């Protein structure tokens, strides 16, 4: 993705989030020079902030996601069972924009539709070896209520609805009937080691530096 495209995506994302009356922490709005001069060790160490991905495929409109990590623990805290054992993200999925099929090794997450269109999830259980099992249905918890999904049945979350996804559940998602504002509340998040994609794709974009950044991404740190 070109840096100029990323700058436009970020400006649009900020406006979309604000349109719901939501506000991000102050560092979300820092210019690069402010980030450079601030005490940002915690932000860097915990990989907080903006994250735009096209999964390295260069087709952001078709397959991509906008994320902002507001808080996140560390693997060392998770291993000790003390400290910040959780993470929180805000995400934006455009209409029909796919977040591709994946699961996690450790992270359990609640995915919450905070507003906009419908959030549609394709969910599958895992075999004992962790591979995807498309031959069976599965049970999930949606807003504290058990839901049984038949094989291949999609879960549709209206604004305000959520689903809990343990590591054993493969999932892909996209918005329909308008873009979605999404919140993720989860176990400590590690995008470098804890994402298992069904297809061999990347997690972060390749950036062509055609202009200067207006905001820094996690990958810029």
PDB file of C-alpha atoms in Angstrom:
ATOM      1  CA  UNK A   1       0.000   0.000   0.000  1.00  0.00           C
ATOM      2  CA  UNK A   2       1.169   3.533  -0.689  1.00  0.00           C
ATOM      3  CA  UNK A   3       1.736   5.765   2.329  1.00  0.00           C
ATOM      4  CA  UNK A   4      -0.603   8.330   0.771  1.00  0.00           C
ATOM      5  CA  UNK A   5      -3.345   5.690   0.705  1.00  0.00           C
ATOM      6  CA  UNK A   6      -2.670   4.804   4.335  1.00  0.00           C
ATOM      7  CA  UNK A   7      -2.888   8.477   5.315  1.00  0.00           C
ATOM      8  CA  UNK A   8      -6.305   8.738   3.655  1.00  0.00           C
ATOM      9  CA  UNK A   9      -7.505   5.521   5.304  1.00  0.00           C
ATOM     10  CA  UNK A  10      -6.432   6.789   8.726  1.00  0.00           C
ATOM     11  CA  UNK A  11      -8.142  10.159   8.322  1.00  0.00           C
ATOM     12  CA  UNK A  12     -11.336   8.426   7.266  1.00  0.00           C
ATOM     13  CA  UNK A  13     -11.069   5.958  10.164  1.00  0.00           C
ATOM     14  CA  UNK A  14     -10.710   8.746  12.719  1.00  0.00           C
ATOM     15  CA  UNK A  15     -13.808  10.462  11.345  1.00  0.00           C
ATOM     16  CA  UNK A  16     -15.795   7.200  11.317  1.00  0.00           C
ATOM     17  CA  UNK A  17     -14.936   6.407  14.935  1.00  0.00           C
ATOM     18  CA  UNK A  18     -15.789   9.937  16.045  1.00  0.00           C
ATOM     19  CA  UNK A  19     -19.160   9.718  14.263  1.00  0.00           C
ATOM     20  CA  UNK A  20     -20.213   7.144  16.880  1.00  0.00           C
ATOM     21  CA  UNK A  21     -19.235   9.441  19.728  1.00  0.00           C
ATOM     22  CA  UNK A  22     -16.180   7.296  20.482  1.00  0.00           C
ATOM     23  CA  UNK A  23     -12.798   8.781  21.276  1.00  0.00           C
ATOM     24  CA  UNK A  24      -9.386   7.140  21.160  1.00  0.00           C
ATOM     25  CA  UNK A  25      -6.538   7.830  23.622  1.00  0.00           C
ATOM     26  CA  UNK A  26      -4.406  10.941  23.009  1.00  0.00           C
ATOM     27  CA  UNK A  27      -1.550   9.078  21.295  1.00  0.00           C
ATOM     28  CA  UNK A  28      -3.940   8.082  18.498  1.00  0.00           C
ATOM     29  CA  UNK A  29      -3.789  11.664  17.253  1.00  0.00           C
ATOM     30  CA  UNK A  30      -0.047  12.268  17.614  1.00  0.00           C
ATOM     31  CA  UNK A  31       1.879  13.408  14.594  1.00  0.00           C
ATOM     32  CA  UNK A  32       5.169  11.564  13.984  1.00  0.00           C
ATOM     33  CA  UNK A  33       7.186  14.384  15.554  1.00  0.00           C
ATOM     34  CA  UNK A  34       5.105  14.194  18.746  1.00  0.00           C
ATOM     35  CA  UNK A  35       5.615  10.446  18.906  1.00  0.00           C
ATOM     36  CA  UNK A  36       9.361  10.867  18.509  1.00  0.00           C
ATOM     37  CA  UNK A  37       9.582  13.374  21.359  1.00  0.00           C
ATOM     38  CA  UNK A  38       7.225  11.608  23.789  1.00  0.00           C
ATOM     39  CA  UNK A  39       7.976   8.923  26.352  1.00  0.00           C
ATOM     40  CA  UNK A  40       6.431   6.182  24.230  1.00  0.00           C
ATOM     41  CA  UNK A  41       8.249   3.086  25.508  1.00  0.00           C
ATOM     42  CA  UNK A  42       5.019   1.493  26.756  1.00  0.00           C
ATOM     43  CA  UNK A  43       3.302   2.157  23.431  1.00  0.00           C
ATOM     44  CA  UNK A  44       6.146   0.533  21.506  1.00  0.00           C
ATOM     45  CA  UNK A  45       6.649  -2.400  23.865  1.00  0.00           C
ATOM     46  CA  UNK A  46       2.955  -3.293  23.975  1.00  0.00           C
ATOM     47  CA  UNK A  47       2.413  -2.544  20.264  1.00  0.00           C
ATOM     48  CA  UNK A  48      -0.363  -0.060  20.881  1.00  0.00           C
ATOM     49  CA  UNK A  49      -1.795   2.223  18.217  1.00  0.00           C
ATOM     50  CA  UNK A  50      -2.804   2.157  14.574  1.00  0.00           C
ATOM     51  CA  UNK A  51      -2.523  -0.988  12.487  1.00  0.00           C
ATOM     52  CA  UNK A  52      -3.763  -1.173   8.901  1.00  0.00           C
ATOM     53  CA  UNK A  53      -3.421  -4.465   7.109  1.00  0.00           C
ATOM     54  CA  UNK A  54      -4.018  -5.738   3.606  1.00  0.00           C
ATOM     55  CA  UNK A  55      -2.412  -9.059   4.601  1.00  0.00           C
ATOM     56  CA  UNK A  56       0.457  -8.296   2.242  1.00  0.00           C
ATOM     57  CA  UNK A  57      -1.748  -8.868  -0.815  1.00  0.00           C
ATOM     58  CA  UNK A  58      -2.254  -5.277  -2.003  1.00  0.00           C
ATOM     59  CA  UNK A  59      -6.058  -5.641  -2.241  1.00  0.00           C
ATOM     60  CA  UNK A  60      -7.126  -3.612   0.775  1.00  0.00           C
ATOM     61  CA  UNK A  61     -10.667  -2.929  -0.462  1.00  0.00           C
ATOM     62  CA  UNK A  62     -11.284  -6.665  -0.818  1.00  0.00           C
ATOM     63  CA  UNK A  63      -9.219  -8.067   2.039  1.00  0.00           C
ATOM     64  CA  UNK A  64      -8.141  -5.813   4.851  1.00  0.00           C
ATOM     65  CA  UNK A  65      -8.854  -4.360   8.264  1.00  0.00           C
ATOM     66  CA  UNK A  66      -8.249  -1.185  10.254  1.00  0.00           C
ATOM     67  CA  UNK A  67      -7.261  -1.700  13.886  1.00  0.00           C
ATOM     68  CA  UNK A  68      -6.313   0.450  16.860  1.00  0.00           C
ATOM     69  CA  UNK A  69      -4.932  -1.310  19.937  1.00  0.00           C
ATOM     70  CA  UNK A  70      -5.809   0.714  23.021  1.00  0.00           C
ATOM     71  CA  UNK A  71      -4.331  -1.599  25.664  1.00  0.00           C
ATOM     72  CA  UNK A  72      -2.352  -4.824  25.689  1.00  0.00           C
ATOM     73  CA  UNK A  73      -0.479  -7.011  28.138  1.00  0.00           C
ATOM     74  CA  UNK A  74       2.815  -8.785  27.584  1.00  0.00           C
ATOM     75  CA  UNK A  75       3.562 -12.467  27.110  1.00  0.00           C
ATOM     76  CA  UNK A  76       5.614 -12.388  30.325  1.00  0.00           C
ATOM     77  CA  UNK A  77       2.581 -11.135  32.263  1.00  0.00           C
ATOM     78  CA  UNK A  78       0.391 -13.814  30.717  1.00  0.00           C
ATOM     79  CA  UNK A  79       2.918 -16.526  31.602  1.00  0.00           C
ATOM     80  CA  UNK A  80       3.103 -15.373  35.229  1.00  0.00           C
ATOM     81  CA  UNK A  81      -0.668 -15.035  35.574  1.00  0.00           C
ATOM     82  CA  UNK A  82      -0.229 -11.552  37.067  1.00  0.00           C
ATOM     83  CA  UNK A  83      -0.514  -8.077  35.614  1.00  0.00           C
ATOM     84  CA  UNK A  84      -2.295  -7.031  32.438  1.00  0.00           C
ATOM     85  CA  UNK A  85      -3.594 -10.317  31.047  1.00  0.00           C
ATOM     86  CA  UNK A  86      -5.929  -8.689  28.542  1.00  0.00           C
ATOM     87  CA  UNK A  87      -6.045  -6.554  25.416  1.00  0.00           C
ATOM     88  CA  UNK A  88      -8.545  -4.247  23.750  1.00  0.00           C
ATOM     89  CA  UNK A  89      -8.818  -3.159  20.130  1.00  0.00           C
ATOM     90  CA  UNK A  90     -11.119  -1.047  18.044  1.00  0.00           C
ATOM     91  CA  UNK A  91     -11.518  -2.191  14.434  1.00  0.00           C
ATOM     92  CA  UNK A  92     -13.246  -1.081  11.261  1.00  0.00           C
ATOM     93  CA  UNK A  93     -14.407  -3.492   8.577  1.00  0.00           C
ATOM     94  CA  UNK A  94     -15.669  -2.001   5.325  1.00  0.00           C
ATOM     95  CA  UNK A  95     -18.671  -3.444   3.534  1.00  0.00           C
ATOM     96  CA  UNK A  96     -17.693  -6.851   2.045  1.00  0.00           C
ATOM     97  CA  UNK A  97     -14.069  -6.370   3.146  1.00  0.00           C
ATOM     98  CA  UNK A  98     -12.803  -9.766   4.274  1.00  0.00           C
ATOM     99  CA  UNK A  99     -10.719 -10.530   7.346  1.00  0.00           C
ATOM    100  CA  UNK A 100      -9.516 -13.966   6.168  1.00  0.00           C
ATOM    101  CA  UNK A 101      -9.888 -17.325   7.885  1.00  0.00           C
ATOM    102  CA  UNK A 102      -7.632 -17.734  10.894  1.00  0.00           C
ATOM    103  CA  UNK A 103      -7.449 -18.880  14.497  1.00  0.00           C
ATOM    104  CA  UNK A 104      -5.189 -18.280  17.477  1.00  0.00           C
ATOM    105  CA  UNK A 105      -3.003 -20.515  19.607  1.00  0.00           C
ATOM    106  CA  UNK A 106      -3.597 -18.692  22.899  1.00  0.00           C
ATOM    107  CA  UNK A 107      -5.970 -15.780  22.523  1.00  0.00           C
ATOM    108  CA  UNK A 108      -9.639 -15.958  23.446  1.00  0.00           C
ATOM    109  CA  UNK A 109     -11.546 -12.934  22.178  1.00  0.00           C
ATOM    110  CA  UNK A 110     -14.915 -11.274  22.308  1.00  0.00           C
ATOM    111  CA  UNK A 111     -15.818  -9.660  18.978  1.00  0.00           C
ATOM    112  CA  UNK A 112     -18.442  -6.931  19.436  1.00  0.00           C
ATOM    113  CA  UNK A 113     -20.344  -5.058  16.740  1.00  0.00           C
ATOM    114  CA  UNK A 114     -20.432  -1.497  18.066  1.00  0.00           C
ATOM    115  CA  UNK A 115     -22.361   0.057  15.207  1.00  0.00           C
ATOM    116  CA  UNK A 116     -22.903   0.473  11.499  1.00  0.00           C
ATOM    117  CA  UNK A 117     -23.837  -2.520   9.375  1.00  0.00           C
ATOM    118  CA  UNK A 118     -24.063  -6.202  10.221  1.00  0.00           C
ATOM    119  CA  UNK A 119     -20.928  -8.117  11.159  1.00  0.00           C
ATOM    120  CA  UNK A 120     -20.962 -11.542   9.508  1.00  0.00           C
ATOM    121  CA  UNK A 121     -18.713 -14.353  10.759  1.00  0.00           C
ATOM    122  CA  UNK A 122     -17.871 -17.668   9.140  1.00  0.00           C
ATOM    123  CA  UNK A 123     -16.909 -20.076  11.932  1.00  0.00           C
ATOM    124  CA  UNK A 124     -15.507 -23.607  11.990  1.00  0.00           C
ATOM    125  CA  UNK A 125     -14.194 -25.903  14.716  1.00  0.00           C
ATOM    126  CA  UNK A 126     -10.670 -27.286  14.674  1.00  0.00           C
ATOM    127  CA  UNK A 127      -9.510 -30.867  14.401  1.00  0.00           C
ATOM    128  CA  UNK A 128      -7.359 -32.259  17.212  1.00  0.00           C
ATOM    129  CA  UNK A 129      -4.250 -31.186  15.295  1.00  0.00           C
ATOM    130  CA  UNK A 130      -5.545 -27.607  15.003  1.00  0.00           C
ATOM    131  CA  UNK A 131      -6.447 -27.785  11.313  1.00  0.00           C
ATOM    132  CA  UNK A 132      -9.798 -26.456  10.129  1.00  0.00           C
ATOM    133  CA  UNK A 133     -12.804 -28.803  10.254  1.00  0.00           C
ATOM    134  CA  UNK A 134     -15.413 -27.865   7.659  1.00  0.00           C
ATOM    135  CA  UNK A 135     -17.416 -31.054   8.141  1.00  0.00           C
ATOM    136  CA  UNK A 136     -19.135 -30.230  11.429  1.00  0.00           C
ATOM    137  CA  UNK A 137     -21.183 -27.492  13.047  1.00  0.00           C
ATOM    138  CA  UNK A 138     -20.202 -25.925  16.342  1.00  0.00           C
ATOM    139  CA  UNK A 139     -21.469 -24.243  19.492  1.00  0.00           C
ATOM    140  CA  UNK A 140     -20.531 -20.659  20.341  1.00  0.00           C
ATOM    141  CA  UNK A 141     -21.473 -18.192  23.058  1.00  0.00           C
ATOM    142  CA  UNK A 142     -23.114 -15.016  21.776  1.00  0.00           C
ATOM    143  CA  UNK A 143     -23.895 -12.412  24.451  1.00  0.00           C
ATOM    144  CA  UNK A 144     -23.733 -15.079  27.174  1.00  0.00           C
ATOM    145  CA  UNK A 145     -26.242 -17.327  25.351  1.00  0.00           C
ATOM    146  CA  UNK A 146     -25.264 -20.642  23.683  1.00  0.00           C
ATOM    147  CA  UNK A 147     -25.832 -20.681  19.915  1.00  0.00           C
ATOM    148  CA  UNK A 148     -25.676 -23.796  17.762  1.00  0.00           C
ATOM    149  CA  UNK A 149     -24.440 -23.255  14.204  1.00  0.00           C
ATOM    150  CA  UNK A 150     -25.016 -25.911  11.575  1.00  0.00           C
ATOM    151  CA  UNK A 151     -22.174 -26.835   9.226  1.00  0.00           C
ATOM    152  CA  UNK A 152     -21.432 -23.781   7.069  1.00  0.00           C
ATOM    153  CA  UNK A 153     -24.017 -21.572   8.816  1.00  0.00           C
ATOM    154  CA  UNK A 154     -22.976 -17.924   9.176  1.00  0.00           C
ATOM    155  CA  UNK A 155     -23.307 -15.943  12.406  1.00  0.00           C
ATOM    156  CA  UNK A 156     -24.718 -12.456  11.860  1.00  0.00           C
ATOM    157  CA  UNK A 157     -24.153  -9.879  14.588  1.00  0.00           C
ATOM    158  CA  UNK A 158     -26.326  -6.786  14.631  1.00  0.00           C
ATOM    159  CA  UNK A 159     -24.989  -3.612  16.313  1.00  0.00           C
ATOM    160  CA  UNK A 160     -24.657  -4.302  20.014  1.00  0.00           C
ATOM    161  CA  UNK A 161     -24.260  -8.061  19.616  1.00  0.00           C
ATOM    162  CA  UNK A 162     -21.092 -10.064  20.249  1.00  0.00           C
ATOM    163  CA  UNK A 163     -19.530 -13.530  20.127  1.00  0.00           C
ATOM    164  CA  UNK A 164     -16.844 -15.219  22.223  1.00  0.00           C
ATOM    165  CA  UNK A 165     -14.188 -17.075  20.230  1.00  0.00           C
ATOM    166  CA  UNK A 166     -11.773 -19.436  22.012  1.00  0.00           C
ATOM    167  CA  UNK A 167      -8.504 -20.429  20.281  1.00  0.00           C
ATOM    168  CA  UNK A 168     -10.048 -23.608  18.845  1.00  0.00           C
ATOM    169  CA  UNK A 169     -12.501 -21.732  16.595  1.00  0.00           C
ATOM    170  CA  UNK A 170     -11.455 -20.758  13.074  1.00  0.00           C
ATOM    171  CA  UNK A 171     -13.042 -17.494  11.979  1.00  0.00           C
ATOM    172  CA  UNK A 172     -13.320 -15.065   9.095  1.00  0.00           C
ATOM    173  CA  UNK A 173     -15.524 -11.977   9.086  1.00  0.00           C
ATOM    174  CA  UNK A 174     -16.762  -9.046   7.028  1.00  0.00           C
ATOM    175  CA  UNK A 175     -19.363  -6.277   7.186  1.00  0.00           C
ATOM    176  CA  UNK A 176     -22.637  -6.203   5.268  1.00  0.00           C
ATOM    177  CA  UNK A 177     -25.163  -3.383   4.795  1.00  0.00           C
ATOM    178  CA  UNK A 178     -22.520  -0.799   5.660  1.00  0.00           C
ATOM    179  CA  UNK A 179     -19.135  -0.672   7.335  1.00  0.00           C
ATOM    180  CA  UNK A 180     -18.854  -1.820  10.955  1.00  0.00           C
ATOM    181  CA  UNK A 181     -17.211  -0.373  14.021  1.00  0.00           C
ATOM    182  CA  UNK A 182     -15.961  -3.352  16.045  1.00  0.00           C
ATOM    183  CA  UNK A 183     -14.416  -3.811  19.465  1.00  0.00           C
ATOM    184  CA  UNK A 184     -12.230  -6.762  20.404  1.00  0.00           C
ATOM    185  CA  UNK A 185     -11.663  -7.630  24.071  1.00  0.00           C
ATOM    186  CA  UNK A 186      -9.247 -10.506  24.483  1.00  0.00           C
ATOM    187  CA  UNK A 187      -6.398 -12.273  26.159  1.00  0.00           C
ATOM    188  CA  UNK A 188      -2.988 -10.660  25.565  1.00  0.00           C
ATOM    189  CA  UNK A 189      -2.583 -10.041  21.837  1.00  0.00           C
ATOM    190  CA  UNK A 190       0.538 -11.087  19.910  1.00  0.00           C
ATOM    191  CA  UNK A 191       0.212 -10.583  16.158  1.00  0.00           C
ATOM    192  CA  UNK A 192       3.719 -11.899  15.507  1.00  0.00           C
ATOM    193  CA  UNK A 193       3.254 -15.403  16.925  1.00  0.00           C
ATOM    194  CA  UNK A 194      -0.400 -16.084  17.744  1.00  0.00           C
ATOM    195  CA  UNK A 195      -2.137 -15.798  14.353  1.00  0.00           C
ATOM    196  CA  UNK A 196      -2.618 -18.997  12.356  1.00  0.00           C
ATOM    197  CA  UNK A 197      -4.000 -18.291   8.866  1.00  0.00           C
ATOM    198  CA  UNK A 198      -5.572 -20.998   6.761  1.00  0.00           C
ATOM    199  CA  UNK A 199      -3.776 -19.710   3.652  1.00  0.00           C
ATOM    200  CA  UNK A 200      -0.139 -18.563   3.660  1.00  0.00           C
ATOM    201  CA  UNK A 201      -0.593 -14.790   3.812  1.00  0.00           C
ATOM    202  CA  UNK A 202       1.118 -11.981   5.667  1.00  0.00           C
ATOM    203  CA  UNK A 203      -0.180  -9.987   8.592  1.00  0.00           C
ATOM    204  CA  UNK A 204       1.198  -6.535   7.778  1.00  0.00           C
ATOM    205  CA  UNK A 205       1.258  -4.407   4.614  1.00  0.00           C
ATOM    206  CA  UNK A 206       4.205  -3.638   2.377  1.00  0.00           C
ATOM    207  CA  UNK A 207       4.403   0.152   2.361  1.00  0.00           C
ATOM    208  CA  UNK A 208       5.530   2.311  -0.569  1.00  0.00           C
ATOM    209  CA  UNK A 209       6.784   5.596   0.889  1.00  0.00           C
ATOM    210  CA  UNK A 210       5.437   8.122  -1.630  1.00  0.00           C
ATOM    211  CA  UNK A 211       4.633  10.804   1.001  1.00  0.00           C
ATOM    212  CA  UNK A 212       5.371  11.422   4.678  1.00  0.00           C
ATOM    213  CA  UNK A 213       3.114   9.685   7.238  1.00  0.00           C
ATOM    214  CA  UNK A 214       0.482  11.709   9.084  1.00  0.00           C
ATOM    215  CA  UNK A 215       0.247   9.011  11.780  1.00  0.00           C
ATOM    216  CA  UNK A 216       2.660   6.221  12.651  1.00  0.00           C
ATOM    217  CA  UNK A 217       1.550   2.601  12.458  1.00  0.00           C
ATOM    218  CA  UNK A 218       2.614  -0.144  14.841  1.00  0.00           C
ATOM    219  CA  UNK A 219       4.849  -1.436  12.054  1.00  0.00           C
ATOM    220  CA  UNK A 220       6.599   1.957  11.901  1.00  0.00           C
ATOM    221  CA  UNK A 221       7.811   1.648  15.482  1.00  0.00           C
TER     222      UNK A 221
END
